[in-house]
Amino acid sequence: MKKRTLVLVAVLGAPLALLPAGAVTAGYLVVRDGWKRQSTCQELLPIEEAKVRTDRWDPPEDLPGLDDYPAIHWQVRAKGNPCTWGPGPTDWAYQGVVKLRPEDARAFAERYDFVAYDPVVAEEYAANRTPEDVWPALAGFLPPEPRWLTSRVYDELDTSSRWRTGYLDVEHATLLFMLDDH
């Protein structure tokens, strides 16, 4: 009976003794992989933010009324540090330049009551979200000497969870957009 008890203790006790060692090893591997992930994230973030993307905007609700357009160039930037271990989502900022068809640009301007852009009014309304604040990599896609129009109607449409600011140059059939998570 004593032998049987001893065997039972050995059989059941061995896994229990190994449990803390396994937990420590698993914890070490998680932390080590987490540090690798964070390091990789920090290295990749500036590369991803520098990319000028040309794929269609998704979801289209962020940019209502555009339908089909010939070209788009856009970028995304983190407003915080998405590589931290802290809880909660990271907000993102987006900017882009959309090339429209001339007839679509005119219809777009009429549909959303675009009016001449006034930098004084824009400073109150869209601080740090004006054509002067366009990111350098996108500046080359803007028309030379643009005549920007702006529309509060368009900017305040409730079709997206993001804040939207749009500037339209009808003559060059170009829309500059800025979106921010909130």
Short mmCIF file of C-alpha atoms in Angstrom, two decimals:
data_model
loop_
_atom_site.label_atom_id
_atom_site.label_comp_id
_atom_site.label_asym_id
_atom_site.label_seq_id
_atom_site.Cartn_x
_atom_site.Cartn_y
_atom_site.Cartn_z
CA MET A 1 0.00 0.00 0.00
CA LYS A 2 2.86 2.36 0.86
CA LYS A 3 4.49 1.56 -2.43
CA ARG A 4 1.27 2.27 -4.30
CA THR A 5 0.88 5.62 -2.48
CA LEU A 6 4.46 6.51 -3.27
CA VAL A 7 3.93 5.72 -6.97
CA LEU A 8 0.67 7.72 -6.97
CA VAL A 9 2.38 10.72 -5.34
CA ALA A 10 5.24 10.49 -7.84
CA VAL A 11 2.88 10.24 -10.82
CA LEU A 12 0.63 13.08 -9.69
CA GLY A 13 3.33 15.18 -8.06
CA ALA A 14 5.68 15.34 -11.04
CA PRO A 15 3.28 17.32 -13.27
CA LEU A 16 2.41 19.62 -10.37
CA ALA A 17 6.10 20.27 -9.78
CA LEU A 18 6.64 21.01 -13.49
CA LEU A 19 3.66 23.38 -13.68
CA PRO A 20 5.50 26.43 -12.23
CA ALA A 21 8.50 25.77 -14.48
CA GLY A 22 6.21 25.60 -17.51
CA ALA A 23 4.44 28.80 -16.50
CA VAL A 24 7.75 30.64 -16.09
CA THR A 25 8.95 29.39 -19.48
CA ALA A 26 5.68 30.37 -21.18
CA GLY A 27 5.79 33.81 -19.57
CA TYR A 28 9.36 34.32 -20.75
CA LEU A 29 8.46 33.34 -24.32
CA VAL A 30 5.46 35.69 -24.39
CA VAL A 31 7.50 38.62 -23.12
CA ARG A 32 10.40 37.86 -25.46
CA ASP A 33 8.07 37.62 -28.49
CA GLY A 34 6.29 40.79 -27.36
CA TRP A 35 9.56 42.70 -27.29
CA LYS A 36 10.39 41.40 -30.75
CA ARG A 37 6.95 42.45 -32.01
CA GLN A 38 7.28 45.91 -30.49
CA SER A 39 10.75 46.36 -31.99
CA THR A 40 9.50 45.21 -35.39
CA CYS A 41 6.48 47.51 -35.12
CA GLN A 42 8.67 50.52 -34.29
CA GLU A 43 10.86 49.75 -37.29
CA LEU A 44 7.97 49.21 -39.71
CA LEU A 45 5.81 52.15 -38.63
CA PRO A 46 7.79 54.92 -40.41
CA ILE A 47 8.02 52.76 -43.53
CA GLU A 48 4.26 52.20 -43.58
CA GLU A 49 3.54 55.88 -42.89
CA ALA A 50 5.82 56.95 -45.77
CA LYS A 51 3.97 54.80 -48.32
CA VAL A 52 1.74 56.59 -50.78
CA ARG A 53 -1.10 54.19 -51.41
CA THR A 54 -3.11 54.02 -54.63
CA ASP A 55 -5.69 51.37 -53.78
CA ARG A 56 -9.34 52.45 -53.76
CA TRP A 57 -10.55 54.03 -50.55
CA ASP A 58 -12.38 51.65 -48.26
CA PRO A 59 -14.88 52.16 -46.71
CA PRO A 60 -16.44 54.41 -49.35
CA GLU A 61 -18.72 55.95 -46.68
CA ASP A 62 -15.72 57.99 -45.51
CA LEU A 63 -15.72 59.83 -48.85
CA PRO A 64 -19.37 59.95 -49.91
CA GLY A 65 -20.41 60.99 -53.39
CA LEU A 66 -17.19 60.06 -55.14
CA ASP A 67 -18.43 56.91 -56.85
CA ASP A 68 -15.95 56.00 -59.58
CA TYR A 69 -12.77 58.05 -59.87
CA PRO A 70 -9.71 57.66 -62.11
CA ALA A 71 -6.99 57.90 -59.44
CA ILE A 72 -6.33 58.28 -55.73
CA HIS A 73 -3.14 58.77 -53.70
CA TRP A 74 -3.34 58.60 -49.91
CA GLN A 75 -1.35 58.11 -46.74
CA VAL A 76 -2.04 57.12 -43.16
CA ARG A 77 -0.25 58.17 -39.98
CA ALA A 78 -0.65 57.13 -36.38
CA LYS A 79 -1.75 59.91 -34.05
CA GLY A 80 -0.30 57.99 -31.12
CA ASN A 81 2.06 55.07 -30.72
CA PRO A 82 0.41 51.88 -32.01
CA CYS A 83 3.42 49.84 -30.88
CA THR A 84 2.90 50.31 -27.14
CA TRP A 85 1.61 47.68 -24.77
CA GLY A 86 -0.92 50.14 -23.40
CA PRO A 87 -4.59 49.34 -23.65
CA GLY A 88 -6.93 50.97 -26.09
CA PRO A 89 -6.99 51.68 -29.79
CA THR A 90 -4.66 54.01 -31.63
CA ASP A 91 -6.25 56.83 -33.60
CA TRP A 92 -5.15 57.37 -37.18
CA ALA A 93 -5.04 60.35 -39.52
CA TYR A 94 -5.48 60.02 -43.28
CA GLN A 95 -4.84 62.40 -46.15
CA GLY A 96 -5.38 61.85 -49.82
CA VAL A 97 -5.72 63.39 -53.25
CA VAL A 98 -8.46 62.10 -55.54
CA LYS A 99 -8.45 62.81 -59.26
CA LEU A 100 -12.02 63.18 -60.50
CA ARG A 101 -13.54 63.38 -63.95
CA PRO A 102 -14.30 67.04 -64.82
CA GLU A 103 -18.06 66.44 -65.03
CA ASP A 104 -17.99 64.60 -61.68
CA ALA A 105 -16.08 67.45 -60.03
CA ARG A 106 -18.71 69.98 -61.16
CA ALA A 107 -21.59 67.79 -60.00
CA PHE A 108 -19.81 67.13 -56.69
CA ALA A 109 -19.36 70.87 -56.08
CA GLU A 110 -23.03 71.54 -56.77
CA ARG A 111 -24.35 68.62 -54.74
CA TYR A 112 -22.48 69.62 -51.58
CA ASP A 113 -22.57 73.43 -51.90
CA PHE A 114 -18.82 73.95 -52.16
CA VAL A 115 -17.79 77.60 -51.77
CA ALA A 116 -14.49 79.47 -52.09
CA TYR A 117 -11.93 78.47 -49.48
CA ASP A 118 -11.19 81.22 -46.97
CA PRO A 119 -8.04 80.57 -44.88
CA VAL A 120 -9.31 82.84 -42.08
CA VAL A 121 -12.53 80.88 -41.66
CA ALA A 122 -10.68 77.59 -42.09
CA GLU A 123 -8.37 78.43 -39.19
CA GLU A 124 -11.37 78.53 -36.85
CA TYR A 125 -13.10 75.56 -38.41
CA ALA A 126 -10.36 73.16 -39.48
CA ALA A 127 -7.17 74.03 -37.62
CA ASN A 128 -4.25 71.93 -38.86
CA ARG A 129 -6.47 70.43 -41.54
CA THR A 130 -6.06 72.89 -44.39
CA PRO A 131 -4.41 72.57 -47.82
CA GLU A 132 -1.32 74.16 -46.31
CA ASP A 133 -1.08 71.18 -43.94
CA VAL A 134 -0.90 68.52 -46.65
CA TRP A 135 1.82 65.96 -46.05
CA PRO A 136 4.93 66.40 -48.22
CA ALA A 137 4.62 63.08 -50.07
CA LEU A 138 1.14 64.06 -51.29
CA ALA A 139 1.98 67.64 -52.26
CA GLY A 140 3.23 66.51 -55.67
CA PHE A 141 -0.23 65.21 -56.54
CA LEU A 142 -1.90 68.58 -55.92
CA PRO A 143 -2.63 70.82 -58.89
CA PRO A 144 -0.41 73.85 -59.52
CA GLU A 145 -2.05 77.04 -58.26
CA PRO A 146 -5.24 75.36 -57.03
CA ARG A 147 -8.47 77.24 -56.44
CA TRP A 148 -9.79 75.39 -53.44
CA LEU A 149 -13.44 75.22 -52.53
CA THR A 150 -14.71 73.88 -49.22
CA SER A 151 -18.05 72.60 -47.97
CA ARG A 152 -19.29 72.31 -44.43
CA VAL A 153 -22.21 70.31 -45.80
CA TYR A 154 -19.80 67.67 -47.12
CA ASP A 155 -17.49 67.77 -44.12
CA GLU A 156 -20.34 67.28 -41.66
CA LEU A 157 -22.18 64.49 -43.46
CA ASP A 158 -22.89 61.75 -40.95
CA THR A 159 -21.71 58.82 -43.09
CA SER A 160 -18.48 57.98 -41.29
CA SER A 161 -17.08 57.61 -37.81
CA ARG A 162 -14.15 59.79 -38.88
CA TRP A 163 -13.90 63.58 -38.94
CA ARG A 164 -13.72 64.68 -42.56
CA THR A 165 -12.41 67.83 -44.25
CA GLY A 166 -12.49 68.12 -48.02
CA TYR A 167 -11.11 70.69 -50.45
CA LEU A 168 -12.19 70.64 -54.06
CA ASP A 169 -10.56 72.26 -57.08
CA VAL A 170 -13.19 72.03 -59.82
CA GLU A 171 -10.92 73.46 -62.52
CA HIS A 172 -8.36 70.68 -61.96
CA ALA A 173 -10.98 68.07 -60.92
CA THR A 174 -9.11 67.30 -57.70
CA LEU A 175 -10.35 66.56 -54.18
CA LEU A 176 -7.96 66.84 -51.23
CA PHE A 177 -9.32 65.02 -48.19
CA MET A 178 -8.27 64.74 -44.56
CA LEU A 179 -9.81 62.20 -42.21
CA ASP A 180 -9.19 61.70 -38.51
CA ASP A 181 -10.33 58.95 -36.18
CA HIS A 182 -12.09 60.15 -33.08
#
